[in-house]
mmCIF file of C-alpha atoms and ligand atoms in Angstrom:
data_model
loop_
_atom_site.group_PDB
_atom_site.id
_atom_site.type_symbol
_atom_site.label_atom_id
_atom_site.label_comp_id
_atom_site.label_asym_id
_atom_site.label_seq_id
_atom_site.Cartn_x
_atom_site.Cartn_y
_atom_site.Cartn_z
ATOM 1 C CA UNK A 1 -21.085 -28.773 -8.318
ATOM 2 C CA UNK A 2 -20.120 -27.880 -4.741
ATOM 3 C CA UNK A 3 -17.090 -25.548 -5.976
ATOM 4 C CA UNK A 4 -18.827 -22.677 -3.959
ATOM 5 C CA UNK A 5 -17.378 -24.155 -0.800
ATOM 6 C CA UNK A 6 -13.910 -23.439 -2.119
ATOM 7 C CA UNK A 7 -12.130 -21.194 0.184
ATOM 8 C CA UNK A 8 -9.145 -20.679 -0.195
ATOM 9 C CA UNK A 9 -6.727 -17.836 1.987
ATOM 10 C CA UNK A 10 -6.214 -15.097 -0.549
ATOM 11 C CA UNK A 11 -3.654 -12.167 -0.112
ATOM 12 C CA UNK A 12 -3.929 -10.664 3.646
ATOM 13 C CA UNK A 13 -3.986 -14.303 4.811
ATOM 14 C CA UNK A 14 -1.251 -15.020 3.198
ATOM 15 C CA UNK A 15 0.523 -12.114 4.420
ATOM 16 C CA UNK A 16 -0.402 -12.582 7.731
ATOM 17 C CA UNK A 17 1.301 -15.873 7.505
ATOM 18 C CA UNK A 18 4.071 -13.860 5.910
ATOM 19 C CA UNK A 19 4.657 -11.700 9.021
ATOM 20 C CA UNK A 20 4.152 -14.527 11.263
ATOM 21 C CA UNK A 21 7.095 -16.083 9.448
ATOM 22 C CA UNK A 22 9.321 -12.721 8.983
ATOM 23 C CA UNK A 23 8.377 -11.916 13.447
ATOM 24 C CA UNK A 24 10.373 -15.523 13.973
ATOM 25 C CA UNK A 25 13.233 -13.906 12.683
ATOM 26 C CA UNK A 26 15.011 -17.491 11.714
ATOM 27 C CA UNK A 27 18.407 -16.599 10.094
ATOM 28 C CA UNK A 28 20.125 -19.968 10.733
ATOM 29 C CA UNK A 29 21.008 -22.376 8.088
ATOM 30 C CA UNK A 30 19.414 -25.182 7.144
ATOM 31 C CA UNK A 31 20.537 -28.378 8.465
ATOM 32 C CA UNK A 32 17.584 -31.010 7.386
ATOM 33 C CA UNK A 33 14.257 -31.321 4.606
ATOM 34 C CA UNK A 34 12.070 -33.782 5.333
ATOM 35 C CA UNK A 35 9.120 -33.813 2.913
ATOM 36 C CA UNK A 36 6.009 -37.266 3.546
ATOM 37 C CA UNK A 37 5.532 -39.234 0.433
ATOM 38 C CA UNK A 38 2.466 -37.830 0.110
ATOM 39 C CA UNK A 39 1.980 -35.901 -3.780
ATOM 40 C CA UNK A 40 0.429 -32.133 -2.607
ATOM 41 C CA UNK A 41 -1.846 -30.322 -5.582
ATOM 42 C CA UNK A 42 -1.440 -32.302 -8.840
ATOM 43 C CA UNK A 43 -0.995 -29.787 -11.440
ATOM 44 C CA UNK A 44 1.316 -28.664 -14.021
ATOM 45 C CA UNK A 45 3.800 -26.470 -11.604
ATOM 46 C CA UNK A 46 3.129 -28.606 -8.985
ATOM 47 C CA UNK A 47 4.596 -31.798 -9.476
ATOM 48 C CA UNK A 48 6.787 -33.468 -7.146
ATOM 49 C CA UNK A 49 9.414 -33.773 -9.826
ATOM 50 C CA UNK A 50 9.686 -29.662 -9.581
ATOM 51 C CA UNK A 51 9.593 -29.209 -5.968
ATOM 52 C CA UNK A 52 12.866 -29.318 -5.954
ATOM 53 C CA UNK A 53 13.597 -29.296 -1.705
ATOM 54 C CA UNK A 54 16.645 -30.597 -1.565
ATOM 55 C CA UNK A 55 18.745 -27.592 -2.787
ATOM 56 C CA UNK A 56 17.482 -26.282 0.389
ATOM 57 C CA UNK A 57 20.027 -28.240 2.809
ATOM 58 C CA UNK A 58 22.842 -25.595 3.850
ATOM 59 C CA UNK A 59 20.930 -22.597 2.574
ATOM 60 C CA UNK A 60 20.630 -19.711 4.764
ATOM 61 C CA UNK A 61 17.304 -18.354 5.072
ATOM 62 C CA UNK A 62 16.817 -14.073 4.531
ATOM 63 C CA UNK A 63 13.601 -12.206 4.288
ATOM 64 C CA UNK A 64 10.432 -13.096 3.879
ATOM 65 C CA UNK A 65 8.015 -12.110 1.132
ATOM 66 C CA UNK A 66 4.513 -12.661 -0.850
ATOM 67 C CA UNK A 67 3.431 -12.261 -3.963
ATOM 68 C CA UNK A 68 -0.138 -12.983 -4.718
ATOM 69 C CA UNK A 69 -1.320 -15.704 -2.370
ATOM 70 C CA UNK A 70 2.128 -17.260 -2.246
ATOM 71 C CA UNK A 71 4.788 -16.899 0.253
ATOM 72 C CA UNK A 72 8.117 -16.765 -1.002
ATOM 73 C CA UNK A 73 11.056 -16.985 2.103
ATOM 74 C CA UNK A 74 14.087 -16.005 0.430
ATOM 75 C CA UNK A 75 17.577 -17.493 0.953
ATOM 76 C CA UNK A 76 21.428 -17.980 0.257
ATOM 77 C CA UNK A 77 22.258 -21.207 -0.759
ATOM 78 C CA UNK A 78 25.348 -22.912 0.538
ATOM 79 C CA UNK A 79 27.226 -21.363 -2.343
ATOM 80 C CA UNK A 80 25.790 -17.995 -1.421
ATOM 81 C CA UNK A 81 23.762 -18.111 -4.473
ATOM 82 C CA UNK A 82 19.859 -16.652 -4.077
ATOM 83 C CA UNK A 83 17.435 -19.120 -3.421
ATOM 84 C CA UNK A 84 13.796 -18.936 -3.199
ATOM 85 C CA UNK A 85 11.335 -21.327 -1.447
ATOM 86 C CA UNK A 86 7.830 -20.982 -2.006
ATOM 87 C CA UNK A 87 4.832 -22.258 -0.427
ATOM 88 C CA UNK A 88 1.717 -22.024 -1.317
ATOM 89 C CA UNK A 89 -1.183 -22.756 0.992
ATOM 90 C CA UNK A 90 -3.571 -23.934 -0.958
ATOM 91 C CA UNK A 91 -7.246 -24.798 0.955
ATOM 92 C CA UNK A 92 -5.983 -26.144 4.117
ATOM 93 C CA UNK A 93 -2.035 -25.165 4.169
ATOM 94 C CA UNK A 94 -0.222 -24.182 7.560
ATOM 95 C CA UNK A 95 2.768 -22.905 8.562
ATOM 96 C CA UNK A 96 4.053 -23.186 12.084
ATOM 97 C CA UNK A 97 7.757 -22.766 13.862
ATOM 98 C CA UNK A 98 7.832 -26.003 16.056
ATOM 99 C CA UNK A 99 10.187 -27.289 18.442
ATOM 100 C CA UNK A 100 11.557 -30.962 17.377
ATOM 101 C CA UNK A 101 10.702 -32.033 20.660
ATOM 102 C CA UNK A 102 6.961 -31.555 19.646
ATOM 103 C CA UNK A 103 5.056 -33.980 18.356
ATOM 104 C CA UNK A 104 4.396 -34.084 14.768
ATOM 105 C CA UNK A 105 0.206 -33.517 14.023
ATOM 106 C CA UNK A 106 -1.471 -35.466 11.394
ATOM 107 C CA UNK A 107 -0.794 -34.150 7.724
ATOM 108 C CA UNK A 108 3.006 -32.731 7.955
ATOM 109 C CA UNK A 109 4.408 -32.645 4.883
ATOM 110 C CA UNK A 110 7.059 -30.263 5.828
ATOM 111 C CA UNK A 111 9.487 -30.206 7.971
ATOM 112 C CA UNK A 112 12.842 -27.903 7.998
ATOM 113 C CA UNK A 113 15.612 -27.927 10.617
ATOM 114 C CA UNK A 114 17.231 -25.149 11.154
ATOM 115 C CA UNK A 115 20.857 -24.942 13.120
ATOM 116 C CA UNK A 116 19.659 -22.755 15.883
ATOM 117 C CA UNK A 117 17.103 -25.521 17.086
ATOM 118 C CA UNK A 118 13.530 -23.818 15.501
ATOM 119 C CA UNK A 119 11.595 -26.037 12.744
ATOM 120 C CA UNK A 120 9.375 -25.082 10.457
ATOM 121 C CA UNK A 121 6.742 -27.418 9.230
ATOM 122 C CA UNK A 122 3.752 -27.427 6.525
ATOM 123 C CA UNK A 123 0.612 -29.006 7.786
ATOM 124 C CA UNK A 124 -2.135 -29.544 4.990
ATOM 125 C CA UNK A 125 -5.246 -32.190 5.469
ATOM 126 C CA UNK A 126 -6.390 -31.193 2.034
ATOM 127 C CA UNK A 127 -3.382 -31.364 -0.504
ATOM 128 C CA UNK A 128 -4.229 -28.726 -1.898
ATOM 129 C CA UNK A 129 -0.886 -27.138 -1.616
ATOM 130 C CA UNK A 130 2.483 -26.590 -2.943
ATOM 131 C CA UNK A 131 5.726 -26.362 -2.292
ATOM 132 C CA UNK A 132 8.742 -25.607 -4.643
ATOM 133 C CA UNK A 133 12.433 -24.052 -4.135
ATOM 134 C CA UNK A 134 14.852 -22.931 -6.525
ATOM 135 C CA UNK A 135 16.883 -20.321 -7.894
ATOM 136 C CA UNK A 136 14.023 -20.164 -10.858
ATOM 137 C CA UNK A 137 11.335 -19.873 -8.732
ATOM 138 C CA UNK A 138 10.712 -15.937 -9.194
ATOM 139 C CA UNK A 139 11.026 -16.056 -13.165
ATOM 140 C CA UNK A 140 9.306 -19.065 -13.580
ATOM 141 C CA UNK A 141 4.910 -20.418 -13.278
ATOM 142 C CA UNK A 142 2.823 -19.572 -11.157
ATOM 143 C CA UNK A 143 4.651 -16.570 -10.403
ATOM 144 C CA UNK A 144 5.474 -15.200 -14.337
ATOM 145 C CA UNK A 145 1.879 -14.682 -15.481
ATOM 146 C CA UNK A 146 0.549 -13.263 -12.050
ATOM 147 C CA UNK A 147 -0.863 -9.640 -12.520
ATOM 148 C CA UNK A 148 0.304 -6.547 -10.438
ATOM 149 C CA UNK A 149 0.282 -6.695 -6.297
ATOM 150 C CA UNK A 150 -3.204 -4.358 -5.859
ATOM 151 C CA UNK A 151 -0.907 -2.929 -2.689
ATOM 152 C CA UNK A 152 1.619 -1.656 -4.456
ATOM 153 C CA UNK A 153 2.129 2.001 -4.595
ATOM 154 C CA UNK A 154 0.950 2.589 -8.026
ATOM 155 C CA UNK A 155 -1.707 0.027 -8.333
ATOM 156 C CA UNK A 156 -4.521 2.015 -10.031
ATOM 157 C CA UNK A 157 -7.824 1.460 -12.000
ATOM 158 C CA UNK A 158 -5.892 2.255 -15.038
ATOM 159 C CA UNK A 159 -3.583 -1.159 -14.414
ATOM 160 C CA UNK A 160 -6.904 -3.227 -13.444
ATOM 161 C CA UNK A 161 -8.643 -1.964 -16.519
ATOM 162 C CA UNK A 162 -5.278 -2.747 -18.795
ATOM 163 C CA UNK A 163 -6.085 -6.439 -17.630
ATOM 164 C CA UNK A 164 -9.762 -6.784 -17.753
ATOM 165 C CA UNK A 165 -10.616 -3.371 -20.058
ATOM 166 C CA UNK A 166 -11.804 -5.585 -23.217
ATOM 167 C CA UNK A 167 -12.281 -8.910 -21.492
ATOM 168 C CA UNK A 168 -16.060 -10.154 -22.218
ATOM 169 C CA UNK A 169 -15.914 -11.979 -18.595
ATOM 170 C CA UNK A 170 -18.247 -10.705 -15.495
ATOM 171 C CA UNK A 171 -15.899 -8.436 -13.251
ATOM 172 C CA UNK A 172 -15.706 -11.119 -10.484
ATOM 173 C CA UNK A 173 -14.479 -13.411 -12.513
ATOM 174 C CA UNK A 174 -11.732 -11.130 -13.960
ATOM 175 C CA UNK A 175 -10.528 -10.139 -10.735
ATOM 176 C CA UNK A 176 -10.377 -13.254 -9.603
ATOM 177 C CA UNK A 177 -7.881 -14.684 -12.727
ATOM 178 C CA UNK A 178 -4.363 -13.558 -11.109
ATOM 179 C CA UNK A 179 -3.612 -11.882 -14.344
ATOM 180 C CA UNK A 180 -5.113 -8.611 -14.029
ATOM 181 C CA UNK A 181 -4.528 -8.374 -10.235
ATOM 182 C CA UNK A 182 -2.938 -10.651 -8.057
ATOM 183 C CA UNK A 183 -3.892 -12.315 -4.693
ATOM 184 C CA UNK A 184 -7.450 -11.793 -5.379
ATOM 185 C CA UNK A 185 -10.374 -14.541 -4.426
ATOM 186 C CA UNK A 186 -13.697 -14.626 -4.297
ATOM 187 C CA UNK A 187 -14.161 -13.164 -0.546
ATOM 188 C CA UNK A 188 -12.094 -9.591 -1.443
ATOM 189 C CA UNK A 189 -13.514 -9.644 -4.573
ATOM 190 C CA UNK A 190 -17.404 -9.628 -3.481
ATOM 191 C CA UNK A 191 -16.605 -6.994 -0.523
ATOM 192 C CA UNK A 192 -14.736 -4.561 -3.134
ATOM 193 C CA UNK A 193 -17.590 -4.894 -5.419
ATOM 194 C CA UNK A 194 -20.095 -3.988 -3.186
ATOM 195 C CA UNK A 195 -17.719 -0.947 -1.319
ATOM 196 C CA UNK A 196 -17.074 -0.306 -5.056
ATOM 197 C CA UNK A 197 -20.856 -0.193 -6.013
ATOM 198 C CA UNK A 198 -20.276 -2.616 -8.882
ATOM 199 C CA UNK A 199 -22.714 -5.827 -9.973
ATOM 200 C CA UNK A 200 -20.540 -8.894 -9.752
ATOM 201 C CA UNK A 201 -21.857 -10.261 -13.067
ATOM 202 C CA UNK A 202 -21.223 -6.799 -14.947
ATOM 203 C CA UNK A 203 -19.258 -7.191 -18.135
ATOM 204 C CA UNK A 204 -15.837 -6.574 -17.714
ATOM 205 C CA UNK A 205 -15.745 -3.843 -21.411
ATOM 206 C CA UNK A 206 -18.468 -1.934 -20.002
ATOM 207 C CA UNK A 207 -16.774 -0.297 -17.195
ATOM 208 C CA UNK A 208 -16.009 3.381 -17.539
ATOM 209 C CA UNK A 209 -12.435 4.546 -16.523
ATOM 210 C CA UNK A 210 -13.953 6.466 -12.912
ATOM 211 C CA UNK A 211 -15.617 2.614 -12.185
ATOM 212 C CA UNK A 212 -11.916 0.769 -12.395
ATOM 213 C CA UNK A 213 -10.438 3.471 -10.212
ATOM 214 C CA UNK A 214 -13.684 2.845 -7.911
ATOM 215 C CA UNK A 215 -12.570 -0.447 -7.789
ATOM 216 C CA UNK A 216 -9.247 -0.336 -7.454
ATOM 217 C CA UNK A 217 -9.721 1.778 -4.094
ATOM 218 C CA UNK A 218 -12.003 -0.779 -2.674
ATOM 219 C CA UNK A 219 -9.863 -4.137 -3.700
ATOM 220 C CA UNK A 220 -6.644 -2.103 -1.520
ATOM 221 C CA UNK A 221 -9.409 -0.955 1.326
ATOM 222 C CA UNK A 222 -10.491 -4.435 1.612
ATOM 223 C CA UNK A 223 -7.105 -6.407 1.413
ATOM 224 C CA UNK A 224 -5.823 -3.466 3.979
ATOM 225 C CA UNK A 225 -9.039 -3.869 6.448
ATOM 226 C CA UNK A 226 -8.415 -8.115 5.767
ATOM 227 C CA UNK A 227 -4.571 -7.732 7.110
ATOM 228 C CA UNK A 228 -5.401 -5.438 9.537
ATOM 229 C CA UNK A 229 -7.556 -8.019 10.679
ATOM 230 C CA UNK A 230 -5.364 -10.834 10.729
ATOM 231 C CA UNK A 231 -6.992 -12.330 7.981
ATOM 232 C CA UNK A 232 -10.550 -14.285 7.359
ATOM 233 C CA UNK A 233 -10.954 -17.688 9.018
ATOM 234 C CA UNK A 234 -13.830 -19.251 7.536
ATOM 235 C CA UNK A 235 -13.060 -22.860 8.225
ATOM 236 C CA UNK A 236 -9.232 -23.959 7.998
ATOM 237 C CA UNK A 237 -7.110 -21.007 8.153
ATOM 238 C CA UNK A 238 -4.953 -20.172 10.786
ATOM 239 C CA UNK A 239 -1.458 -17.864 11.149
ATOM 240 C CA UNK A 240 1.946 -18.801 11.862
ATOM 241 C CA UNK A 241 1.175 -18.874 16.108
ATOM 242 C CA UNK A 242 -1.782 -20.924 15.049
ATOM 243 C CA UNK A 243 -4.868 -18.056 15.939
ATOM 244 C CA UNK A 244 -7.650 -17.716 13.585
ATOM 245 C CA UNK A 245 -8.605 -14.263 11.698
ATOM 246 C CA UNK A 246 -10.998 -12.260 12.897
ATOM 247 C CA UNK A 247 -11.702 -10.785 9.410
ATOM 248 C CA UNK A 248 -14.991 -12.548 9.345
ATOM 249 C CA UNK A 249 -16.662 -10.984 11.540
ATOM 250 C CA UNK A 250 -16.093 -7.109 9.741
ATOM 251 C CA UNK A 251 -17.045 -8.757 6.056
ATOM 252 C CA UNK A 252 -20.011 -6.238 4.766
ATOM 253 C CA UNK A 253 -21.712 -8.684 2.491
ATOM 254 C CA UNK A 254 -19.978 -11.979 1.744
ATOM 255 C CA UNK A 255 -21.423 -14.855 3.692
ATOM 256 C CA UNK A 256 -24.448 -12.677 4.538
ATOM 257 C CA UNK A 257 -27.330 -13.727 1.995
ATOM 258 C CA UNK A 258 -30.719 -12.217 3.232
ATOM 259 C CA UNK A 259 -29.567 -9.888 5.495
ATOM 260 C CA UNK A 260 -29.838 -6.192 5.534
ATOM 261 C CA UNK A 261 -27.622 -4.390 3.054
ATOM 262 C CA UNK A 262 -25.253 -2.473 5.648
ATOM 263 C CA UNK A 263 -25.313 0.398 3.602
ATOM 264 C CA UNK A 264 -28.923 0.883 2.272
ATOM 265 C CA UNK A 265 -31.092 -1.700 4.275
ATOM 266 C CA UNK A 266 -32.252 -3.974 1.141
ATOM 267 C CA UNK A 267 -31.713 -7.962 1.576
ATOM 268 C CA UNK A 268 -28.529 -8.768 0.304
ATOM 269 C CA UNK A 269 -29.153 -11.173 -2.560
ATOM 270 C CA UNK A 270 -26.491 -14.551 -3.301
ATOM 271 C CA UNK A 271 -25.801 -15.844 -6.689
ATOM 272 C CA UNK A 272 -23.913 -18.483 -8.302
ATOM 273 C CA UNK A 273 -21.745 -18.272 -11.298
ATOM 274 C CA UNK A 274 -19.046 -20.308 -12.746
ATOM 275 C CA UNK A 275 -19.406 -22.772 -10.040
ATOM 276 C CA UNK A 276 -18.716 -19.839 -7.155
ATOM 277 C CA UNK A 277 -21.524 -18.013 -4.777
ATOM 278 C CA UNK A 278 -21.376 -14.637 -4.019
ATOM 279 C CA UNK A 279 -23.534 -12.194 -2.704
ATOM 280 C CA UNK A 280 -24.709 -8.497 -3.923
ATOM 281 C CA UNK A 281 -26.545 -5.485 -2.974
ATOM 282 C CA UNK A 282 -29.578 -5.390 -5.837
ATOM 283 C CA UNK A 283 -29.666 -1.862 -4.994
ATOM 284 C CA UNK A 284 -26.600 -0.180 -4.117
ATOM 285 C CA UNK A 285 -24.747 -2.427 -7.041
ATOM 286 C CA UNK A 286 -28.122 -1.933 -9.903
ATOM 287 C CA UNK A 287 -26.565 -1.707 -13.046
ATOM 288 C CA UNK A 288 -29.643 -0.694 -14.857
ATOM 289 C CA UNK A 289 -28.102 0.061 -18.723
ATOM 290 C CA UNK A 290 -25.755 -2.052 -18.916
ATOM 291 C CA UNK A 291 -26.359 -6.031 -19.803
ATOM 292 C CA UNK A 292 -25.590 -8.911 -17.420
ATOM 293 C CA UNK A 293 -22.640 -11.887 -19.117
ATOM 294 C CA UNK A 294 -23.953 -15.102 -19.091
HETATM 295 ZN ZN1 ZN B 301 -27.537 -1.631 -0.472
#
């Protein structure tokens, strides 16, 4: 299985798409969808049949949000009725304001006119992606079962353990569900473990109440460092003006295999589980009592 390659943006890419988006400042309405015939990611919410993009034609576009790895640009349809269209990135999913004088790259599947002259269009080589619009769209999957936003005011060990508390599953895993804490993947997850001083693999029931709280405090410190750095580019992401992140280059442990532990000096060992790497301090994250999942 080569699901370890899987990278997908996760929350402070997403939101630094988000501002990119919101610094445009497009308030005009809507004067024209085009969408390829291409299908982008097959799955149960994501079928063409729900995307839905028409409804979009008059609507007036207002702020722009995120919740979990999705965006979500709000509107007014032509009614004045609310109206949300979200887009989810997927692997390889970009958003950019174009001119329509510019020529349109290789896998736009996108595009929206707006009156005052700006486009925006969705560029994605992988398909991984999805688009959807609606007045539904906030009440409805993948948005309904996602957990709580880990940077909202009150996020706290004592929500993260209410998700993953009894749960059987390592703590990587968990936090990497949605359900317990949303906009979580795998590259957050290792770096909060390890600022955290948590084994990846530990049981999710064995953590003590001090450990979620731990953890909690290094998921926000890591999402917060992530955004600050315009987010991680390991291969295909890029923001709205189409720059890379430089988060990559401030990651503590994930990517870095063999090398020095930053904080103690041991090699940082990798592992593989459930089909997704990840990497560890085997002495700053020992769990010596309690038992590995398997
Ligand atoms: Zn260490």
């Amino acid at each position: 299985m080569v699901v370890a390659a899987r990278r997908m943006p996760e929350l402070p890419e997403v939101e630094s798409v988000r501002r990119g988006l919101a610094e445009a400042g497009i308030r005009s309405p809507i004067t024209k969808v085009w969408r390829s015939k291409l299908d982008l990611r097959v799955g149960e919410h994501w079928q063409r049949k729900h995307e839905n993009l028409r409804c979009l034609v008059g609507a007036t576009p207002g702020e722009v949000d995120r919740r979990g790895k999705y965006l979500l640009w709000h509107m007014s349809d032509r009614h004045g009725a609310p109206l949300v269209l979200l887009i989810h990135l997927g692997m390889s999913g970009r958003c950019g304001i174009a001119l329509p004088e510019q020529p349109k790259v290789d896998h736009t599947h996108l595009v929206i006119d707006f009156e005052e002259g700006r486009q925006l269009r969705f560029v994605d080589p992988r398909r991984f992606g999805g688009l959807r619009a609606g007045p539904d769209v906030l009440t409805s999957e993948p948005l309904a079962s996602l957990g709580p936003e880990p940077l909202q005011p009150d996020f706290d060990g004592r929500m993260l353990a209410a998700g993953l508390g009894h749960s059987t599953r390592a703590l990587r895993d968990g936090l990497l569900d949605q359900t317990a804490v949303a906009g979580v993947g795998n590259i957050y997850a290792i770096e909060a473990l390890f600022e955290a001083r948590l084994h990846p693999l530990l049981e999710c029931a064995r953590l003590q109440p001090s450990a979620w709280q731990r953890l909690a405090l290094a998921l926000r410190a890591a999402l917060l460092r992530g955004i600050d750095n315009g987010g991680t580019t390991l291969k295909d992401f890029r923001n709205v003006t189409g720059e890379v992140g430089r988060n990559q280059d401030d990651l503590r442990v994930y990517g870095r295999g063999g090398q020095p532990c930053p904080a103690c000096g041991a090699a940082l060992r990798e592992f593989s589980h459930q089909g997704r790497g990840g990497v560890f301090c085997p002495r700053c994250q020992a769990k010596p009592r309690a038992r590995k999942v398997g």
